[in-house]
Short mmCIF file of N, CA and C in Angstrom, two decimals:
data_model
loop_
_atom_site.label_atom_id
_atom_site.label_comp_id
_atom_site.label_asym_id
_atom_site.label_seq_id
_atom_site.Cartn_x
_atom_site.Cartn_y
_atom_site.Cartn_z
N MET R 1065 0.67 -1.18 -0.04
CA MET R 1065 -0.01 -0.26 0.12
C MET R 1065 0.80 1.27 -0.20
N GLN R 1066 0.79 2.81 -0.54
CA GLN R 1066 0.98 3.77 -0.92
C GLN R 1066 0.08 4.78 -0.50
N ILE R 1067 0.04 5.37 0.94
CA ILE R 1067 -0.40 6.32 1.25
C ILE R 1067 -0.36 7.27 -0.17
N THR R 1068 -1.79 7.52 0.12
CA THR R 1068 -0.97 9.00 -1.38
C THR R 1068 -1.17 10.37 -1.06
N ALA R 1069 -2.48 10.69 -0.01
CA ALA R 1069 -2.65 11.36 0.47
C ALA R 1069 -3.48 11.31 1.61
N THR R 1070 -3.72 12.01 2.54
CA THR R 1070 -4.55 12.48 3.60
C THR R 1070 -5.50 13.37 3.60
N ALA R 1071 -6.36 13.14 5.11
CA ALA R 1071 -7.52 13.70 4.98
C ALA R 1071 -8.50 13.55 6.37
N VAL R 1072 -8.43 13.86 6.87
CA VAL R 1072 -9.87 14.04 8.18
C VAL R 1072 -10.86 15.02 7.93
N SER R 1073 -11.66 13.82 8.34
CA SER R 1073 -13.09 14.06 8.28
C SER R 1073 -13.64 13.89 9.37
N LEU R 1074 -14.82 15.49 9.86
CA LEU R 1074 -14.65 16.32 10.86
C LEU R 1074 -16.50 16.52 10.68
N THR R 1075 -16.88 15.54 11.91
CA THR R 1075 -18.54 15.81 12.20
C THR R 1075 -18.83 17.59 12.66
N VAL R 1076 -20.16 18.34 12.37
CA VAL R 1076 -19.23 19.39 13.42
C VAL R 1076 -21.39 19.66 13.00
N ASP R 1077 -21.56 20.45 13.11
CA ASP R 1077 -23.09 21.21 12.85
C ASP R 1077 -23.39 22.53 12.45
N ASP R 1078 -22.53 22.80 12.19
CA ASP R 1078 -22.69 24.47 11.08
C ASP R 1078 -20.81 23.74 10.57
N VAL R 1079 -21.14 23.67 8.89
CA VAL R 1079 -20.10 23.74 8.02
C VAL R 1079 -19.61 24.63 8.04
N ALA R 1080 -21.36 25.21 7.75
CA ALA R 1080 -19.80 27.15 7.27
C ALA R 1080 -19.40 27.93 7.96
N ALA R 1081 -19.35 27.75 9.36
CA ALA R 1081 -18.42 27.58 10.57
C ALA R 1081 -17.05 27.68 10.99
N SER R 1082 -17.08 26.63 10.58
CA SER R 1082 -15.57 26.15 10.46
C SER R 1082 -14.99 26.17 9.22
N ALA R 1083 -15.12 25.40 7.83
CA ALA R 1083 -14.76 25.41 7.03
C ALA R 1083 -14.38 27.46 6.54
N LYS R 1084 -14.88 28.48 7.31
CA LYS R 1084 -14.89 29.85 7.73
C LYS R 1084 -14.09 30.17 8.15
N PHE R 1085 -13.83 29.32 9.38
CA PHE R 1085 -12.49 29.08 10.67
C PHE R 1085 -11.17 29.05 10.14
N PHE R 1086 -11.09 27.56 9.51
CA PHE R 1086 -10.21 27.57 8.01
C PHE R 1086 -9.23 28.25 7.53
N THR R 1087 -10.78 28.23 6.85
CA THR R 1087 -9.86 29.60 5.93
C THR R 1087 -9.67 30.24 5.64
N HIS R 1088 -10.58 31.25 6.59
CA HIS R 1088 -10.13 31.92 6.75
C HIS R 1088 -9.15 32.45 7.94
N HIS R 1089 -8.42 31.83 9.12
CA HIS R 1089 -7.65 31.54 9.98
C HIS R 1089 -6.52 31.21 9.90
N LEU R 1090 -7.12 29.55 8.52
CA LEU R 1090 -5.77 28.78 9.21
C LEU R 1090 -5.19 28.92 8.06
N GLY R 1091 -5.32 29.94 6.63
CA GLY R 1091 -4.22 29.08 4.90
C GLY R 1091 -5.74 27.70 4.08
N TYR R 1092 -6.41 27.85 4.96
CA TYR R 1092 -7.38 26.77 3.76
C TYR R 1092 -7.68 27.01 2.85
N THR R 1093 -7.76 26.05 1.71
CA THR R 1093 -8.65 26.84 0.93
C THR R 1093 -9.79 25.69 0.34
N GLU R 1094 -11.53 26.14 0.65
CA GLU R 1094 -12.67 25.31 -0.15
C GLU R 1094 -12.14 24.90 -1.32
N THR R 1095 -12.24 23.42 -1.42
CA THR R 1095 -12.51 23.28 -3.43
C THR R 1095 -13.22 22.75 -3.56
N MET R 1096 -14.07 21.63 -2.41
CA MET R 1096 -15.38 21.92 -2.82
C MET R 1096 -16.65 22.06 -1.66
N ALA R 1097 -17.75 21.94 -2.42
CA ALA R 1097 -18.64 22.57 -1.22
C ALA R 1097 -19.92 21.88 -1.68
N ALA R 1098 -21.27 21.04 -1.18
CA ALA R 1098 -21.98 21.60 -0.72
C ALA R 1098 -22.84 21.68 0.42
N ASP R 1099 -24.32 21.15 -0.16
CA ASP R 1099 -25.83 21.39 1.59
C ASP R 1099 -24.60 19.99 1.74
N GLY R 1100 -24.27 20.78 3.53
CA GLY R 1100 -23.40 20.43 3.87
C GLY R 1100 -22.51 19.37 4.43
N PHE R 1101 -21.53 20.09 3.63
CA PHE R 1101 -19.81 19.54 2.67
C PHE R 1101 -19.84 20.19 2.91
N ALA R 1102 -18.46 19.97 3.11
CA ALA R 1102 -17.16 21.05 2.66
C ALA R 1102 -16.01 20.26 2.43
N SER R 1103 -14.42 20.03 1.55
CA SER R 1103 -13.28 19.48 1.42
C SER R 1103 -12.19 20.84 1.17
N LEU R 1104 -11.57 20.91 1.97
CA LEU R 1104 -10.04 21.80 2.28
C LEU R 1104 -8.99 21.78 2.18
N SER R 1105 -7.85 22.08 1.98
CA SER R 1105 -6.86 21.50 1.16
C SER R 1105 -6.61 23.15 1.04
N ARG R 1106 -4.49 23.04 2.39
CA ARG R 1106 -3.19 23.28 2.31
C ARG R 1106 -2.68 23.33 0.88
N GLN R 1107 -1.39 24.19 0.55
CA GLN R 1107 -0.53 23.36 -0.44
C GLN R 1107 0.83 23.09 0.40
N ASP R 1108 0.52 22.85 1.28
CA ASP R 1108 1.65 22.24 2.45
C ASP R 1108 1.51 21.07 2.32
N ALA R 1109 1.98 20.62 3.40
CA ALA R 1109 1.96 19.18 3.87
C ALA R 1109 0.34 18.69 5.14
N ALA R 1110 -0.05 19.77 4.49
CA ALA R 1110 -1.06 19.86 5.83
C ALA R 1110 -2.23 18.92 5.77
N ALA R 1111 -2.72 18.29 6.08
CA ALA R 1111 -4.25 16.91 6.21
C ALA R 1111 -4.89 18.15 4.85
N ASP R 1112 -5.54 16.96 4.69
CA ASP R 1112 -7.07 18.41 3.93
C ASP R 1112 -7.94 17.81 4.29
N ILE R 1113 -8.30 18.25 4.85
CA ILE R 1113 -10.01 18.90 5.95
C ILE R 1113 -11.33 18.59 5.55
N VAL R 1114 -12.24 17.13 5.35
CA VAL R 1114 -13.58 17.49 4.51
C VAL R 1114 -14.60 18.02 6.40
N LEU R 1115 -15.37 18.83 6.40
CA LEU R 1115 -16.22 19.15 7.62
C LEU R 1115 -17.20 18.12 6.34
N LEU R 1116 -18.26 17.25 7.53
CA LEU R 1116 -19.57 17.58 7.20
C LEU R 1116 -20.40 17.43 8.07
N ARG R 1117 -21.54 17.77 8.01
CA ARG R 1117 -22.63 18.34 8.97
C ARG R 1117 -23.42 16.74 9.24
N ARG R 1118 -23.83 17.13 10.62
CA ARG R 1118 -24.01 16.23 11.69
C ARG R 1118 -25.18 15.79 10.63
N GLY R 1119 -25.75 14.62 10.90
CA GLY R 1119 -27.08 13.96 10.79
C GLY R 1119 -26.90 13.31 9.31
N ILE R 1120 -26.28 14.52 8.40
CA ILE R 1120 -25.97 14.05 7.03
C ILE R 1120 -26.78 12.83 6.54
N GLU R 1121 -26.99 12.48 5.77
CA GLU R 1121 -27.91 11.37 4.76
C GLU R 1121 -26.36 9.96 4.57
N VAL R 1122 -25.09 11.07 3.68
CA VAL R 1122 -24.33 10.52 3.20
C VAL R 1122 -23.72 9.17 3.45
N LEU R 1123 -23.86 10.45 5.48
CA LEU R 1123 -22.67 9.09 6.39
C LEU R 1123 -24.01 7.69 6.89
N PRO R 1124 -23.65 6.47 7.15
CA PRO R 1124 -23.56 5.02 7.93
C PRO R 1124 -24.75 5.85 8.61
N ALA R 1125 -26.64 5.27 9.13
CA ALA R 1125 -26.95 5.20 10.66
C ALA R 1125 -26.30 5.34 10.99
N ASP R 1126 -25.42 4.72 11.87
CA ASP R 1126 -25.30 4.61 13.05
C ASP R 1126 -23.96 6.30 12.93
N GLN R 1127 -23.61 6.89 11.81
CA GLN R 1127 -22.14 7.28 12.72
C GLN R 1127 -23.10 8.99 12.26
N ARG R 1128 -24.34 9.07 11.49
CA ARG R 1128 -24.97 10.73 11.36
C ARG R 1128 -25.05 11.19 12.69
N ASP R 1129 -24.76 10.96 14.02
CA ASP R 1129 -25.36 11.84 15.26
C ASP R 1129 -23.50 11.96 15.82
N LEU R 1130 -23.07 11.56 15.05
CA LEU R 1130 -21.88 11.30 15.82
C LEU R 1130 -20.92 12.88 16.11
N ARG R 1131 -20.44 13.28 17.49
CA ARG R 1131 -19.71 14.27 16.58
C ARG R 1131 -17.95 13.91 17.48
N ALA R 1132 -17.33 14.32 16.73
CA ALA R 1132 -15.65 14.49 16.82
C ALA R 1132 -16.20 14.51 18.63
N ALA R 1133 -14.98 13.49 19.00
CA ALA R 1133 -15.28 14.12 20.71
C ALA R 1133 -13.97 13.00 21.07
N GLY R 1134 -12.87 14.46 21.81
CA GLY R 1134 -11.68 13.84 22.62
C GLY R 1134 -10.04 13.90 20.89
N LEU R 1135 -10.56 14.55 19.88
CA LEU R 1135 -9.89 14.81 18.99
C LEU R 1135 -9.28 15.68 18.67
N ILE R 1136 -7.99 16.01 18.65
CA ILE R 1136 -7.12 17.33 18.56
C ILE R 1136 -6.48 16.95 17.29
N LEU R 1137 -6.79 18.45 16.57
CA LEU R 1137 -6.69 18.07 15.04
C LEU R 1137 -5.10 19.16 15.40
N ALA R 1138 -3.83 18.45 15.08
CA ALA R 1138 -2.46 18.78 15.11
C ALA R 1138 -1.03 19.14 14.08
N PHE R 1139 -0.95 20.74 14.36
CA PHE R 1139 -0.22 21.36 13.09
C PHE R 1139 1.47 21.54 13.51
N THR R 1140 1.93 20.29 13.24
CA THR R 1140 3.37 20.95 13.55
C THR R 1140 3.81 21.95 12.68
N VAL R 1141 4.15 22.87 13.19
CA VAL R 1141 4.04 24.03 12.32
C VAL R 1141 5.99 25.29 12.56
N THR R 1142 6.22 26.09 11.47
CA THR R 1142 7.03 26.80 12.73
C THR R 1142 6.86 28.28 11.98
N GLU R 1143 7.72 28.75 13.76
CA GLU R 1143 7.96 29.98 14.31
C GLU R 1143 6.50 30.25 14.27
N LEU R 1144 6.30 29.47 15.73
CA LEU R 1144 4.97 29.29 16.78
C LEU R 1144 4.24 30.51 17.32
N GLU R 1145 5.36 31.29 18.42
CA GLU R 1145 5.22 32.30 19.43
C GLU R 1145 4.41 32.97 17.15
N ALA R 1146 5.01 33.61 16.45
CA ALA R 1146 4.19 34.56 15.38
C ALA R 1146 3.30 34.24 14.94
N GLU R 1147 2.82 32.64 15.28
CA GLU R 1147 1.45 32.07 14.70
C GLU R 1147 0.70 32.03 15.42
N GLU R 1148 1.09 32.34 17.48
CA GLU R 1148 -0.43 33.07 17.91
C GLU R 1148 -0.24 33.60 17.75
N LYS R 1149 0.45 35.14 17.91
CA LYS R 1149 0.11 35.99 17.46
C LYS R 1149 -0.76 36.20 16.93
N ARG R 1150 -0.54 36.05 15.53
CA ARG R 1150 -1.73 36.92 14.94
C ARG R 1150 -2.46 35.42 15.22
N LEU R 1151 -2.64 34.33 15.57
CA LEU R 1151 -4.15 34.41 15.83
C LEU R 1151 -4.86 34.60 16.85
N ARG R 1152 -4.14 35.96 17.83
CA ARG R 1152 -4.74 36.31 19.01
C ARG R 1152 -4.58 37.74 18.24
N ASP R 1153 -4.30 38.08 17.67
CA ASP R 1153 -4.14 38.99 17.13
C ASP R 1153 -5.83 39.75 15.99
N GLU R 1154 -6.36 38.35 15.03
CA GLU R 1154 -7.58 37.87 14.31
C GLU R 1154 -8.39 37.36 15.59
N ASP R 1155 -7.80 37.54 16.79
CA ASP R 1155 -9.94 36.91 17.60
C ASP R 1155 -9.57 35.59 17.79
N VAL R 1156 -9.54 34.89 17.04
CA VAL R 1156 -9.24 33.65 17.37
C VAL R 1156 -9.28 33.55 19.10
N ASP R 1157 -10.44 31.75 19.12
CA ASP R 1157 -9.82 32.35 20.58
C ASP R 1157 -9.73 30.90 21.29
N ILE R 1158 -7.97 31.39 21.43
CA ILE R 1158 -6.66 30.59 22.14
C ILE R 1158 -7.09 30.07 23.62
N THR R 1159 -7.73 28.46 23.76
CA THR R 1159 -7.63 27.51 24.65
C THR R 1159 -6.91 27.49 25.44
N MET R 1160 -5.97 27.67 24.78
CA MET R 1160 -4.06 26.98 25.98
C MET R 1160 -3.02 27.58 25.42
N PRO R 1161 -2.64 28.23 26.22
CA PRO R 1161 -1.76 29.80 24.99
C PRO R 1161 -0.61 28.41 25.40
N LEU R 1162 0.03 29.37 24.89
CA LEU R 1162 1.72 28.97 24.52
C LEU R 1162 2.77 28.35 26.01
N ARG R 1163 2.74 27.18 25.60
CA ARG R 1163 3.92 26.70 26.34
C ARG R 1163 4.68 25.07 25.92
N GLU R 1164 6.02 25.34 27.02
CA GLU R 1164 6.64 24.79 27.07
C GLU R 1164 6.70 23.02 27.78
N GLU R 1165 6.66 21.89 27.09
CA GLU R 1165 6.89 20.55 28.04
C GLU R 1165 8.04 20.61 27.98
N PRO R 1166 8.35 19.72 29.08
CA PRO R 1166 9.94 19.24 28.93
C PRO R 1166 10.12 18.47 28.47
N TRP R 1167 9.84 17.12 27.19
CA TRP R 1167 9.68 15.92 26.01
C TRP R 1167 10.21 16.84 25.33
N GLY R 1168 10.19 18.01 24.89
CA GLY R 1168 10.64 19.25 23.95
C GLY R 1168 9.60 19.48 22.76
N GLU R 1169 8.53 19.89 23.04
CA GLU R 1169 7.33 20.15 22.82
C GLU R 1169 6.75 21.61 22.71
N ARG R 1170 6.86 22.41 21.64
CA ARG R 1170 6.02 23.88 22.57
C ARG R 1170 5.00 23.70 21.56
N LEU R 1171 3.94 24.65 22.80
CA LEU R 1171 2.92 24.43 21.64
C LEU R 1171 1.56 25.35 22.50
N PHE R 1172 0.56 25.27 21.74
CA PHE R 1172 0.31 25.54 22.04
C PHE R 1172 -2.18 25.76 22.05
N GLN R 1173 -3.06 26.19 21.76
CA GLN R 1173 -4.33 25.28 21.16
C GLN R 1173 -5.48 26.44 20.98
N VAL R 1174 -6.47 26.33 19.62
CA VAL R 1174 -7.48 27.02 19.96
C VAL R 1174 -8.39 26.07 19.41
N THR R 1175 -9.43 26.59 19.26
CA THR R 1175 -10.74 26.29 19.13
C THR R 1175 -11.72 26.32 18.21
N ASP R 1176 -12.62 26.25 17.41
CA ASP R 1176 -12.95 26.85 16.36
C ASP R 1176 -14.54 26.48 16.73
N PRO R 1177 -14.96 27.16 15.86
CA PRO R 1177 -16.90 27.35 16.39
C PRO R 1177 -17.39 26.54 16.26
N ASN R 1178 -17.03 25.01 16.53
CA ASN R 1178 -18.26 24.00 17.16
C ASN R 1178 -17.62 23.06 17.57
N GLY R 1179 -16.42 23.62 18.01
CA GLY R 1179 -15.10 22.38 19.97
C GLY R 1179 -13.98 22.22 18.71
N VAL R 1180 -14.21 22.45 17.34
CA VAL R 1180 -12.94 21.74 17.18
C VAL R 1180 -11.60 22.21 17.23
N VAL R 1181 -10.45 21.73 19.03
CA VAL R 1181 -9.98 22.09 18.56
C VAL R 1181 -8.46 21.78 17.78
N VAL R 1182 -7.57 22.42 17.43
CA VAL R 1182 -6.38 22.35 16.53
C VAL R 1182 -4.58 23.26 17.65
N GLN R 1183 -4.59 22.65 17.33
CA GLN R 1183 -3.32 21.89 18.39
C GLN R 1183 -2.47 22.31 16.86
N PHE R 1184 -0.83 24.04 17.06
CA PHE R 1184 -0.77 23.79 17.41
C PHE R 1184 1.78 23.28 17.86
N VAL R 1185 2.43 23.12 16.62
CA VAL R 1185 3.85 22.28 18.24
C VAL R 1185 4.59 23.20 17.75
N GLU R 1186 5.51 22.95 17.65
CA GLU R 1186 6.90 23.05 17.51
C GLU R 1186 8.07 21.77 18.11
N TRP R 1187 8.11 21.34 17.89
CA TRP R 1187 9.94 20.33 19.33
C TRP R 1187 10.79 21.15 18.69
N THR R 1188 11.35 20.71 20.10
CA THR R 1188 12.81 21.35 20.31
C THR R 1188 13.65 20.16 21.58
N THR R 1189 14.31 20.60 21.74
CA THR R 1189 14.89 20.06 23.20
C THR R 1189 14.81 19.83 24.09
N PRO R 1190 14.27 18.00 23.98
CA PRO R 1190 13.87 18.15 25.64
C PRO R 1190 15.04 18.77 27.23
N THR R 1191 14.04 19.40 27.74
CA THR R 1191 15.13 19.88 29.30
C THR R 1191 15.03 18.19 29.94
N THR R 1192 16.30 18.50 30.13
CA THR R 1192 17.11 17.65 31.23
C THR R 1192 16.90 17.98 32.88
N ASP R 1193 16.54 17.13 34.00
CA ASP R 1193 17.23 17.03 35.06
C ASP R 1193 18.41 16.50 35.85
#
């Protein structure tokens, strides 16, 4: 098997709100859209995002009313501080401020209008005691 692309599908209540968030704040482009559906992509290594309206009939019946729970969409980025400042200046809800973990992870999180948590990560040298 050779994987040629990656996409994450998220079931949300308001597809338009999440699509606007990802296109306006995170540089995604809407490549396809229909009632209750949007496909988003970027020109870099980020995974594509497929947004589906909760309850949409294209999903199997047992999946239609599910929401993404416990999911964190994480992006490894460059210039982490600049990204946090840019998003803060754009009034994005920073739900976890920039911090550094001892294992070498610097990160912060934002949350989109549907509650999708997006984490931005930059890896550093772990601290030793």
